[in-house]
Coordinates of C-alpha atoms in Angstrom, one line a residue:
X1 CA 0.0 0.0 0.0
X2 CA 1.2 3.5 -0.9
X3 CA 0.6 6.8 0.9
X4 CA -1.2 8.2 -2.1
X5 CA -3.7 5.3 -1.9
X6 CA -4.4 6.1 1.7
X7 CA -4.6 9.8 1.0
X8 CA -7.2 9.3 -1.8
X9 CA -9.5 7.8 0.8
X10 CA -9.6 11.0 3.0
X11 CA -13.1 12.4 2.9
X12 CA -11.8 15.9 2.0
X13 CA -10.1 14.4 -1.0
X14 CA -12.9 12.3 -2.5
X15 CA -16.1 14.1 -1.4
X16 CA -15.8 17.2 -3.8
X17 CA -15.6 14.8 -6.8
X18 CA -18.4 12.6 -5.7
X19 CA -20.7 14.9 -3.7
X20 CA -23.5 14.6 -6.2
X21 CA -23.8 10.9 -5.4
X22 CA -23.0 11.0 -1.7
X23 CA -24.5 12.2 1.6
X24 CA -24.6 16.0 2.1
X25 CA -21.5 17.0 3.9
X26 CA -19.7 20.2 5.1
X27 CA -15.9 20.0 5.6
X28 CA -13.8 22.2 7.9
X29 CA -10.0 22.3 8.2
X30 CA -9.1 22.0 11.9
X31 CA -6.7 24.4 13.5
X32 CA -3.6 22.7 14.9
X33 CA -4.5 23.9 18.4
X34 CA -7.7 21.8 18.2
X35 CA -5.8 18.7 16.9
X36 CA -3.4 19.1 19.9
X37 CA -6.4 19.3 22.2
X38 CA -7.7 16.0 20.9
X39 CA -4.3 14.4 21.4
X40 CA -3.6 15.8 24.9
X41 CA -4.1 13.2 27.6
X42 CA -1.7 14.8 30.2
X43 CA -4.4 16.6 32.2
X44 CA -8.0 16.3 33.2
X45 CA -10.8 15.7 30.7
X46 CA -12.0 19.2 29.8
X47 CA -14.5 20.2 27.1
X48 CA -14.0 23.5 25.3
X49 CA -15.8 26.5 26.6
X50 CA -18.8 27.2 24.4
X51 CA -19.3 30.8 23.3
X52 CA -22.9 29.8 22.5
X53 CA -23.4 28.2 25.9
X54 CA -24.2 24.9 24.3
X55 CA -24.1 21.9 26.6
X56 CA -22.7 18.5 25.5
X57 CA -25.2 16.9 27.9
X58 CA -28.4 19.0 27.2
X59 CA -30.7 16.7 29.0
X60 CA -28.8 16.3 32.2
X61 CA -30.2 17.7 35.5
X62 CA -27.9 20.2 37.2
X63 CA -27.4 19.8 40.9
X64 CA -25.7 22.9 42.4
X65 CA -24.8 21.1 45.6
X66 CA -22.9 18.4 43.7
X67 CA -21.2 21.0 41.5
X68 CA -20.0 22.8 44.7
X69 CA -18.1 19.7 45.7
X70 CA -15.7 20.3 42.8
X71 CA -15.0 23.9 43.5
X72 CA -11.6 24.7 44.9
X73 CA -11.8 27.3 47.7
X74 CA -9.2 30.1 47.8
X75 CA -6.1 29.4 49.9
X76 CA -6.8 25.6 50.2
X77 CA -4.2 23.0 49.2
X78 CA -1.1 23.6 47.2
X79 CA -1.6 27.0 45.6
X80 CA 1.1 26.1 43.1
X81 CA -1.3 23.5 41.6
X82 CA -3.7 25.8 39.7
X83 CA -6.7 24.0 38.1
X84 CA -6.5 23.7 34.3
X85 CA -8.5 26.1 32.3
X86 CA -10.7 24.7 29.6
X87 CA -9.8 25.6 26.0
X88 CA -11.9 27.7 23.7
X89 CA -12.2 27.6 19.9
X90 CA -14.7 30.4 19.1
X91 CA -14.0 30.7 15.3
X92 CA -14.3 26.9 14.8
X93 CA -17.4 26.7 16.9
X94 CA -19.1 29.4 14.8
X95 CA -18.2 27.7 11.6
X96 CA -19.5 24.4 12.8
X97 CA -22.7 26.0 14.1
X98 CA -23.4 27.4 10.7
X99 CA -22.8 24.1 9.0
X100 CA -25.1 22.2 11.4
X101 CA -27.9 24.6 10.7
X102 CA -27.3 24.3 6.9
X103 CA -27.6 20.5 7.2
X104 CA -30.9 20.5 9.0
X105 CA -29.8 20.8 12.6
X106 CA -28.3 17.3 13.2
X107 CA -25.0 15.8 11.9
X108 CA -22.6 13.1 12.6
X109 CA -18.8 13.9 12.7
X110 CA -15.9 12.3 11.0
X111 CA -12.2 13.1 10.7
X112 CA -10.1 12.5 7.5
X113 CA -10.8 8.8 7.6
X114 CA -12.7 7.7 10.7
X115 CA -15.8 8.5 12.7
X116 CA -15.7 8.3 16.6
X117 CA -18.1 5.4 16.8
X118 CA -16.4 4.0 19.8
X119 CA -17.5 7.0 21.9
X120 CA -21.2 7.0 20.8
X121 CA -22.1 5.5 24.2
X122 CA -21.2 8.7 26.0
X123 CA -23.6 10.9 24.1
X124 CA -27.1 11.6 25.4
X125 CA -28.6 9.8 22.3
X126 CA -26.3 6.8 22.4
X127 CA -25.4 7.6 18.7
X128 CA -23.2 9.9 16.7
X129 CA -26.0 12.4 16.2
X130 CA -24.8 15.9 17.2
X131 CA -26.6 19.2 17.2
X132 CA -23.8 21.4 18.7
X133 CA -20.1 22.0 18.7
X134 CA -20.0 20.8 22.4
X135 CA -21.5 17.4 21.5
X136 CA -19.0 17.0 18.6
X137 CA -16.1 17.9 20.8
X138 CA -17.3 15.4 23.4
X139 CA -17.4 12.5 20.9
X140 CA -14.0 13.4 19.3
X141 CA -12.2 13.9 22.6
X142 CA -13.6 10.7 24.1
X143 CA -12.7 8.5 21.1
X144 CA -9.7 6.2 21.2
X145 CA -10.2 5.0 17.6
X146 CA -9.5 8.4 16.2
X147 CA -5.9 8.0 17.4
X148 CA -5.5 6.0 14.2
X149 CA -6.2 9.1 12.1
X150 CA -4.2 11.4 14.3
X151 CA -1.1 9.2 14.8
X152 CA -1.0 6.0 12.7
X153 CA -2.7 6.7 9.3
X154 CA 0.4 5.6 7.3
X155 CA 1.6 2.7 9.4
X156 CA 0.8 0.1 6.7
X157 CA 2.4 2.1 3.9
X158 CA 5.5 0.7 2.2
X159 CA 6.6 4.3 1.4
X160 CA 5.8 5.8 4.8
X161 CA 7.4 9.2 5.3
X162 CA 5.1 10.6 8.0
X163 CA 2.9 9.4 10.8
X164 CA 0.1 11.9 10.1
X165 CA -1.2 14.1 7.3
X166 CA -0.2 17.7 7.2
X167 CA -3.8 18.9 8.0
X168 CA -6.8 17.4 9.7
X169 CA -10.4 18.0 8.6
X170 CA -13.7 17.6 10.3
X171 CA -16.5 16.4 8.0
X172 CA -20.1 17.0 9.2
X173 CA -22.5 14.7 7.5
X174 CA -26.2 15.2 7.5
X175 CA -28.0 12.9 9.9
X176 CA -30.8 10.8 8.5
X177 CA -32.9 9.2 11.2
X178 CA -34.5 6.7 8.8
X179 CA -31.3 5.0 7.5
X180 CA -31.4 1.2 7.8
X181 CA -28.1 -0.6 8.7
X182 CA -29.0 -3.6 6.4
X183 CA -28.9 -1.3 3.3
X184 CA -25.3 -0.4 3.6
X185 CA -22.7 -2.5 1.7
X186 CA -19.0 -2.7 1.3
X187 CA -17.7 -3.2 -2.2
X188 CA -14.3 -4.5 -3.2
X189 CA -12.5 -3.2 -6.3
X190 CA -9.5 -5.2 -7.7
X191 CA -7.6 -4.0 -10.8
X192 CA -10.3 -1.4 -11.2
X193 CA -13.0 -4.2 -11.4
X194 CA -15.8 -4.7 -8.9
X195 CA -15.2 -8.2 -7.6
X196 CA -17.1 -8.5 -4.3
X197 CA -20.0 -6.9 -2.4
X198 CA -20.6 -7.7 1.3
X199 CA -23.4 -6.8 3.7
X200 CA -21.7 -4.3 6.0
X201 CA -23.6 -5.0 9.2
X202 CA -22.8 -8.6 9.6
X203 CA -24.0 -9.3 13.1
X204 CA -27.6 -9.8 12.0
X205 CA -29.5 -11.8 9.4
X206 CA -32.0 -9.7 7.4
X207 CA -34.3 -12.0 5.4
X208 CA -35.4 -9.2 3.1
X209 CA -31.8 -8.9 1.8
X210 CA -31.9 -12.4 0.6
X211 CA -35.0 -11.7 -1.5
X212 CA -33.6 -8.5 -2.9
X213 CA -30.0 -9.8 -3.5
X214 CA -30.1 -9.9 -7.3
X215 CA -31.7 -6.5 -7.7
X216 CA -29.4 -4.9 -5.2
X217 CA -26.4 -6.4 -7.0
X218 CA -27.5 -4.9 -10.3
X219 CA -28.1 -1.5 -8.7
X220 CA -24.6 -1.4 -7.1
X221 CA -22.9 -2.7 -10.3
X222 CA -24.5 -0.1 -12.4
X223 CA -23.6 2.6 -9.9
X224 CA -20.0 1.5 -9.9
X225 CA -19.7 1.5 -13.7
X226 CA -21.4 4.9 -14.2
X227 CA -19.9 6.8 -11.3
X228 CA -16.7 5.3 -9.9
X229 CA -14.9 2.9 -12.2
X230 CA -13.2 5.6 -14.4
X231 CA -13.1 8.4 -11.8
X232 CA -11.5 7.0 -8.6
X233 CA -7.8 6.8 -9.3
X234 CA -6.7 3.8 -7.2
X235 CA -6.6 0.4 -8.9
X236 CA -7.4 -1.5 -5.7
X237 CA -9.7 -0.1 -3.0
X238 CA -13.0 -0.6 -1.2
X239 CA -16.0 1.7 -1.1
X240 CA -19.2 1.7 1.0
X241 CA -22.6 2.5 -0.4
X242 CA -26.1 2.9 0.9
X243 CA -29.2 2.0 -1.1
X244 CA -32.2 4.2 -0.4
X245 CA -35.8 3.0 -0.3
X246 CA -36.3 4.4 -3.8
X247 CA -33.3 2.4 -5.1
X248 CA -30.8 5.3 -5.3
X249 CA -27.2 4.4 -4.5
X250 CA -25.1 6.8 -2.4
X251 CA -21.4 6.4 -1.8
X252 CA -20.6 6.7 1.9
X253 CA -16.9 6.1 2.1
X254 CA -13.7 4.9 0.5
X255 CA -11.0 2.7 2.1
X256 CA -7.7 1.2 0.9
X257 CA -7.5 -2.4 -0.2
X258 CA -6.3 -4.7 2.6
X259 CA -4.4 -3.8 5.7
X260 CA -6.8 -2.3 8.3
X261 CA -9.9 -2.3 6.2
X262 CA -12.3 -5.0 7.4
X263 CA -13.2 -7.6 4.6
X264 CA -16.4 -8.5 6.6
X265 CA -17.9 -11.6 5.0
X266 CA -14.7 -12.3 3.1
X267 CA -11.1 -12.8 4.0
X268 CA -8.4 -10.8 2.3
X269 CA -6.9 -14.1 1.2
X270 CA -10.1 -15.0 -0.6
X271 CA -10.3 -11.7 -2.3
X272 CA -6.7 -11.8 -3.4
X273 CA -6.7 -15.4 -4.6
X274 CA -10.2 -15.9 -6.0
X275 CA -10.3 -12.7 -7.9
X276 CA -6.7 -12.5 -9.0
X277 CA -7.8 -12.5 -12.6
X278 CA -10.2 -10.3 -14.4
X279 CA -13.5 -11.7 -15.6
X280 CA -14.4 -13.7 -12.5
X281 CA -17.6 -11.7 -12.0
X282 CA -19.0 -10.1 -8.8
X283 CA -19.5 -12.2 -5.7
X284 CA -22.3 -10.7 -3.5
X285 CA -22.5 -12.0 0.1
X286 CA -25.1 -11.4 2.7
X287 CA -25.8 -13.1 6.0
X288 CA -28.3 -15.8 4.8
X289 CA -29.0 -17.5 8.2
X290 CA -28.3 -17.1 11.9
X291 CA -25.5 -19.6 11.4
X292 CA -23.7 -17.1 9.2
X293 CA -23.9 -14.2 11.7
X294 CA -20.5 -12.9 12.7
X295 CA -21.0 -11.9 16.3
X296 CA -17.3 -11.4 16.8
X297 CA -17.4 -8.4 14.5
X298 CA -19.9 -6.5 16.5
X299 CA -17.8 -3.7 17.9
X300 CA -18.1 0.0 18.7
X301 CA -14.8 0.6 16.9
X302 CA -15.4 2.1 13.4
X303 CA -15.5 -0.5 10.6
X304 CA -13.7 1.9 8.4
X305 CA -10.2 1.8 9.9
X306 CA -9.2 -1.1 12.1
X307 CA -5.7 -2.4 12.4
X308 CA -6.2 -6.1 11.8
X309 CA -2.6 -6.9 11.3
X310 CA -0.7 -9.6 13.2
X311 CA -0.4 -8.6 16.8
X312 CA -3.1 -5.9 16.7
X313 CA -5.6 -7.9 18.7
X314 CA -8.3 -7.5 16.0
X315 CA -6.7 -10.2 13.9
X316 CA -7.4 -12.7 16.7
X317 CA -11.0 -11.4 17.0
X318 CA -11.6 -12.1 13.3
X319 CA -10.0 -15.5 13.5
X320 CA -12.1 -16.4 16.5
X321 CA -15.3 -15.3 14.6
X322 CA -14.4 -17.4 11.6
X323 CA -13.6 -20.4 13.9
X324 CA -17.0 -20.0 15.7
X325 CA -18.8 -19.8 12.4
X326 CA -17.1 -23.0 11.1
X327 CA -17.9 -24.8 14.4
X328 CA -21.6 -23.8 14.2
X329 CA -21.8 -25.0 10.6
X330 CA -20.2 -28.4 11.5
X331 CA -22.6 -28.8 14.5
X332 CA -25.6 -28.0 12.3
X333 CA -24.5 -30.5 9.7
X334 CA -23.9 -33.2 12.3
X335 CA -27.4 -32.7 13.7
X336 CA -29.1 -32.7 10.3

């Protein structure tokens, strides 16, 4: 894998070219001071001061008596240990507020490559839905998975020259409450040919997908040929799409081939070996029974960028999921 292949998958790189067939998005370049704020773990967890007085926990009940417990009285303790002051990013906050309003009032955030899905639990909605700068800052600051974008984006590159890109961007994507997880798919492109399509949410069996499999495959293949095949520069890559209820296909994301991109219902060995030659056709895989569910891949860490290399820990998770699936299949066959 080359650095240029990873760079092409940054949302600020591909979105301007494909925005007509993607989800509405506003992109902001982050000041380096905000990037350093996300990286700083040397002091207490502090959210930025909001010039709009927005609260990251708008539904919480304030108890003045409990808040008094955290006040430091004058002259108490070691006066050399002054409490840390929360940061403030007024210009960025105003820009983000404007973008949220232009996108209908609710968005989900994403950095160059990854979204902070591992910190969704901390939000008041239990999701990535945000309606203020404070809620976005909370998700980004609480996320461990974003460390990949911030520090390890090029670790798998053979021509690695840096550990991070020159600039970081925050993409605010319009929030759609009605999106169905079973209608998102990961597509695999080898030698600029679409060779595989996988259900992206592989922890559940959706019977309706089995019935619509052929029509969905045709929609996705046509979309690839008309919109991506001759326009995305990499030879080998993956892209995620969402199929709407009126059969429109929207590109959601791009990821490099192999390395830390999850192959979901495939293995990278399968994709490399089975489709090593052109003309093999497109293999479309969905979870067709409860025996095929991959419970080991249900994780709050973003699917987009996981280090599944040897020794990462996630490589063992995937091996265990495959072994569990094979054992369930053998048990079912033995009982038949």
